[in-house]
Coordinates of C-alpha atoms in Angstrom, one line a residue:
M1 CA 71.8 110.9 28.8
F2 CA 70.0 108.2 30.8
E3 CA 73.3 106.6 31.7
G4 CA 74.5 109.9 33.1
L5 CA 71.3 110.3 35.1
L6 CA 71.6 106.7 36.5
S7 CA 75.2 107.5 37.4
N8 CA 74.1 110.6 39.3
I9 CA 71.4 108.6 41.1
D10 CA 73.9 105.9 42.1
L11 CA 76.4 108.4 43.4
V12 CA 73.7 110.2 45.4
A13 CA 72.5 106.8 46.9
L14 CA 76.1 105.8 47.7
S15 CA 76.8 109.1 49.3
E16 CA 73.6 108.9 51.4
R17 CA 74.6 105.4 52.5
A18 CA 78.1 106.5 53.4
V19 CA 76.7 109.4 55.4
A20 CA 74.3 107.1 57.2
M21 CA 77.0 104.5 57.9
S22 CA 79.3 107.2 59.2
I23 CA 76.7 108.4 61.5
R24 CA 76.1 104.8 62.8
V25 CA 79.8 104.3 63.3
A26 CA 80.2 107.6 65.1
G27 CA 77.2 106.8 67.3
A28 CA 78.5 103.3 68.1
L29 CA 81.9 104.7 69.0
L30 CA 80.4 107.4 71.2
F31 CA 78.1 104.7 72.8
L32 CA 81.1 102.5 73.5
A33 CA 83.1 105.4 75.0
V34 CA 80.1 106.2 77.3
A35 CA 79.8 102.5 78.2
W36 CA 83.5 102.5 79.1
M37 CA 83.0 105.4 81.5
V38 CA 79.8 103.8 82.9
G39 CA 81.7 100.5 83.4
A40 CA 84.4 102.3 85.3
W41 CA 81.8 104.1 87.4
C42 CA 79.9 100.9 88.1
R43 CA 83.2 99.3 89.2
R44 CA 83.8 102.2 91.7
C45 CA 80.3 102.1 93.0
V46 CA 80.3 98.3 93.5
R47 CA 83.7 98.5 95.2
K48 CA 82.6 101.3 97.5
A49 CA 79.3 99.6 98.4
L50 CA 81.0 96.3 99.2
T51 CA 83.6 98.1 101.3
K52 CA 80.9 99.8 103.4
T53 CA 79.2 96.4 104.0
H54 CA 82.6 95.0 105.2
V55 CA 82.8 92.4 102.4
D56 CA 86.3 90.9 102.0
E57 CA 88.5 93.0 99.9
T58 CA 89.5 90.1 97.6
L59 CA 85.9 89.3 96.8
S60 CA 84.9 93.0 96.4
I61 CA 87.7 93.6 93.8
F62 CA 86.5 90.5 91.9
L63 CA 82.9 91.5 91.9
A64 CA 83.7 95.1 90.9
N65 CA 85.7 93.9 87.9
A66 CA 82.9 91.5 87.0
A67 CA 80.4 94.4 87.0
R68 CA 82.6 96.5 84.8
W69 CA 83.1 93.7 82.2
T70 CA 79.4 92.9 82.2
V71 CA 78.5 96.5 81.3
L72 CA 81.1 96.5 78.5
L73 CA 79.8 93.2 77.1
L74 CA 76.3 94.5 77.0
A75 CA 77.5 97.7 75.3
V76 CA 79.2 95.7 72.6
L77 CA 76.1 93.7 71.9
A78 CA 74.0 96.8 71.8
A79 CA 76.5 98.5 69.4
L80 CA 76.2 95.5 67.1
G81 CA 72.5 95.9 67.1
M82 CA 72.9 99.4 65.8
F83 CA 74.2 97.9 62.5
G84 CA 71.2 95.6 62.2
I85 CA 73.2 92.5 63.4
Q86 CA 70.9 90.1 65.3
T87 CA 72.7 89.3 68.5
T88 CA 70.6 86.2 69.0
S89 CA 72.3 84.6 66.1
F90 CA 75.6 84.7 68.0
A91 CA 74.4 81.8 70.2
A92 CA 74.4 79.4 67.2
V93 CA 77.8 80.7 66.0
I94 CA 79.3 80.3 69.5
G95 CA 77.8 76.9 69.8
A96 CA 79.3 75.8 66.5
A97 CA 82.7 77.3 67.3
G98 CA 82.7 76.4 70.9
L99 CA 85.3 73.6 70.5
A100 CA 87.7 75.7 68.5
I101 CA 87.4 78.6 70.9
G102 CA 88.0 76.3 73.9
L103 CA 91.1 74.9 72.3
A104 CA 92.4 78.4 71.3
F105 CA 91.8 79.9 74.7
Q106 CA 92.4 76.9 76.9
G107 CA 95.2 78.8 78.8
T108 CA 93.0 81.8 79.3
L109 CA 90.1 79.6 80.5
S110 CA 92.4 77.8 82.8
N111 CA 93.5 81.0 84.4
I112 CA 89.8 82.1 84.8
A113 CA 88.9 78.7 86.4
S114 CA 92.0 78.9 88.7
G115 CA 91.1 82.5 89.7
I116 CA 87.5 81.4 90.6
M117 CA 89.0 78.4 92.6
L118 CA 91.3 80.8 94.5
L119 CA 88.4 83.0 95.4
V120 CA 86.3 80.0 96.5
F121 CA 88.9 78.1 98.6
R122 CA 90.7 81.3 99.7
P123 CA 94.2 80.0 100.4
F124 CA 95.2 83.6 100.6
T125 CA 93.7 87.1 100.4
V126 CA 94.7 90.6 99.5
D127 CA 97.6 91.9 101.6
D128 CA 98.8 88.4 102.5
F129 CA 102.5 87.7 102.0
I130 CA 102.9 84.5 100.1
N131 CA 105.3 82.4 98.1
A132 CA 103.5 81.0 95.0
G133 CA 104.1 80.7 91.3
G134 CA 107.8 81.3 91.7
V135 CA 107.2 84.7 93.3
N136 CA 107.6 85.8 96.9
G137 CA 105.6 89.0 97.7
R138 CA 102.5 90.7 99.0
V139 CA 99.2 90.1 97.2
V140 CA 97.8 93.2 95.6
E141 CA 94.9 91.9 93.6
I142 CA 93.4 88.5 92.6
G143 CA 92.0 89.1 89.1
L144 CA 90.2 86.8 86.6
F145 CA 93.4 86.0 84.7
T146 CA 96.3 87.0 86.9
T147 CA 97.3 87.6 90.5
T148 CA 99.3 90.8 91.2
F149 CA 102.2 90.9 93.6
D150 CA 104.4 93.6 95.1
T151 CA 107.8 92.3 96.1
L152 CA 110.0 93.4 99.0
D153 CA 112.2 95.4 96.6
N154 CA 109.1 97.2 95.3
R155 CA 108.6 95.4 92.0
R156 CA 105.1 94.6 90.7
I157 CA 104.7 91.1 89.2
F158 CA 101.7 89.6 87.4
V159 CA 101.5 85.8 87.7
P160 CA 98.9 83.7 85.8
N161 CA 96.3 82.2 88.1
S162 CA 96.9 78.7 86.7
L163 CA 100.5 78.7 87.8
I164 CA 99.5 79.6 91.4
F165 CA 96.6 77.3 91.9
G166 CA 98.4 74.4 90.2
G167 CA 101.4 74.7 92.4
T168 CA 102.4 74.9 96.1
I169 CA 101.2 78.0 97.9
E170 CA 103.1 79.1 101.0
N171 CA 101.2 81.7 103.0
D172 CA 103.6 83.4 105.5
T173 CA 101.0 85.7 107.0
Y174 CA 98.1 83.2 107.4
H175 CA 98.6 82.8 111.2
D176 CA 98.9 85.7 113.7
V177 CA 102.0 84.0 115.3
R178 CA 105.1 82.8 113.6
R179 CA 108.3 81.1 114.8
V180 CA 111.8 82.5 114.5
D181 CA 114.6 80.0 114.1
V182 CA 118.2 81.0 114.5
A183 CA 120.8 78.3 113.8
V184 CA 124.2 78.5 115.5
G185 CA 127.2 76.2 115.9
T186 CA 129.5 76.1 119.0
D187 CA 132.9 74.7 119.8
Y188 CA 133.2 71.0 120.7
G189 CA 135.0 72.0 123.8
A190 CA 132.1 74.0 125.2
D191 CA 130.0 72.5 128.0
L192 CA 126.5 71.6 126.6
D193 CA 124.6 72.8 129.6
E194 CA 126.4 76.1 129.7
V195 CA 125.7 76.7 126.0
R196 CA 122.0 75.9 126.5
A197 CA 121.9 78.4 129.4
V198 CA 123.6 81.1 127.4
L199 CA 121.3 80.7 124.5
E200 CA 118.2 80.7 126.7
R201 CA 119.5 83.9 128.3
A202 CA 119.8 85.4 124.8
I203 CA 116.1 84.7 124.1
G204 CA 115.2 86.6 127.3
N205 CA 117.1 89.7 126.1
V206 CA 114.9 90.1 123.0
D207 CA 111.8 92.3 122.9
G208 CA 108.8 91.0 121.0
V209 CA 109.3 87.3 121.9
L210 CA 106.1 85.7 123.1
E211 CA 105.9 83.7 126.3
D212 CA 103.2 81.5 124.8
P213 CA 104.1 79.4 122.9
E214 CA 107.2 79.0 125.0
P215 CA 110.6 79.5 123.3
F216 CA 113.2 76.8 123.6
V217 CA 116.7 75.8 122.6
Y218 CA 117.1 72.6 120.6
L219 CA 120.3 70.5 120.2
L220 CA 120.3 69.6 116.5
Q221 CA 123.4 67.5 115.8
L222 CA 127.1 66.9 116.1
G223 CA 128.4 68.5 113.0
G224 CA 131.7 68.1 111.2
S225 CA 133.3 71.1 112.9
S226 CA 130.7 72.3 115.4
I227 CA 127.9 71.3 117.7
D228 CA 124.8 72.7 116.0
W229 CA 121.9 74.3 117.9
S230 CA 118.6 75.9 117.0
V231 CA 117.2 78.8 119.0
R232 CA 113.5 78.9 118.5
A233 CA 111.1 81.6 119.7
W234 CA 107.6 82.8 118.7
C235 CA 106.6 86.3 117.8
S236 CA 103.8 88.3 116.1
T237 CA 103.7 87.7 112.3
E238 CA 103.5 91.5 111.7
A239 CA 106.7 92.1 113.6
Y240 CA 108.6 89.0 112.4
W241 CA 111.8 90.5 111.0
E242 CA 112.6 92.7 114.0
P243 CA 112.7 89.9 116.6
R244 CA 114.6 87.7 114.1
E245 CA 117.4 90.2 113.7
A246 CA 117.4 91.0 117.5
L247 CA 117.6 87.3 118.4
T248 CA 120.5 86.7 116.0
R249 CA 122.3 89.6 117.5
A250 CA 121.6 88.6 121.1
V251 CA 122.9 85.0 120.4
K252 CA 126.2 86.3 119.1
I253 CA 126.6 88.8 122.0
E254 CA 125.9 86.3 124.7
L255 CA 128.2 83.6 123.3
D256 CA 131.0 86.2 123.1
K257 CA 130.4 87.2 126.7
A258 CA 130.6 83.6 127.8
G259 CA 133.7 83.0 125.8
I260 CA 132.1 80.3 123.7
G261 CA 133.4 80.2 120.1
I262 CA 131.5 79.8 116.9
P263 CA 133.9 77.7 114.7
C264 CA 134.2 78.1 111.0
P265 CA 134.5 75.0 108.7
Q266 CA 138.1 74.0 108.4
M267 CA 140.3 71.4 106.7
D268 CA 143.5 70.0 108.1
V269 CA 146.1 69.2 105.5
H270 CA 149.0 66.8 106.4
L271 CA 152.1 66.7 104.2
D272 CA 154.3 63.6 104.0
G273 CA 157.9 64.6 104.4
R274 CA 159.1 61.7 102.1
L275 CA 157.0 63.1 99.2
L276 CA 158.6 66.5 99.8
R277 CA 162.1 65.1 99.7
D278 CA 161.4 63.3 96.4

């Protein structure tokens, strides 16, 4: 009889604990969901405020993301407190496991450190067109872990920050002015002065070429089957590809008008008649 009564008491106590724990879990999940929305709202507010104050877009994206993750981190610590877990004890645990965590996340920590260095030294910013980490494209976002690119064929690529900061970074849009180089080879029989005049006339027929710095024609070398030239002109970085195509087209048209050929590589084969008779 007493054993049955104790069993009933234990079941009642367990059910009450289960209900209380379920309420805590539901409350924690609801709290985390609200914190997720609040974090997203904080990110939008920080981004909007920094945009109004004309802060650089790269830095504004980084600070907005940092604000969001700070809210989420505080929410996780608060949710743990709902279950009676003393969050202050985490400092000792983290200190004891610091070496293991550092070794386990050395790649992640390297990406974070590289992302911070990219923001500090600023070799490029959002909307710059760069070649880094084996990717050639426009920078969309510089995050804590990765840098996001959009390529010319409209592909989105995510590259770890450590690969970018640890390698060579080529920023094609860093300067407002960029040089266009068009290589061309001409016949050996063509007069050098005439060829130079024709190529200079081709530069003058192209829109978008700047007068300062002054364009010029450079004699590169005496090649195996042609005399090699380089036609060099300067244009705005934003309109780089149009003058480049127009200059290539103008060079071909002007050489054709002047009757100056552009030879192709060729090989002369001489056959020995004695070998053919044998």
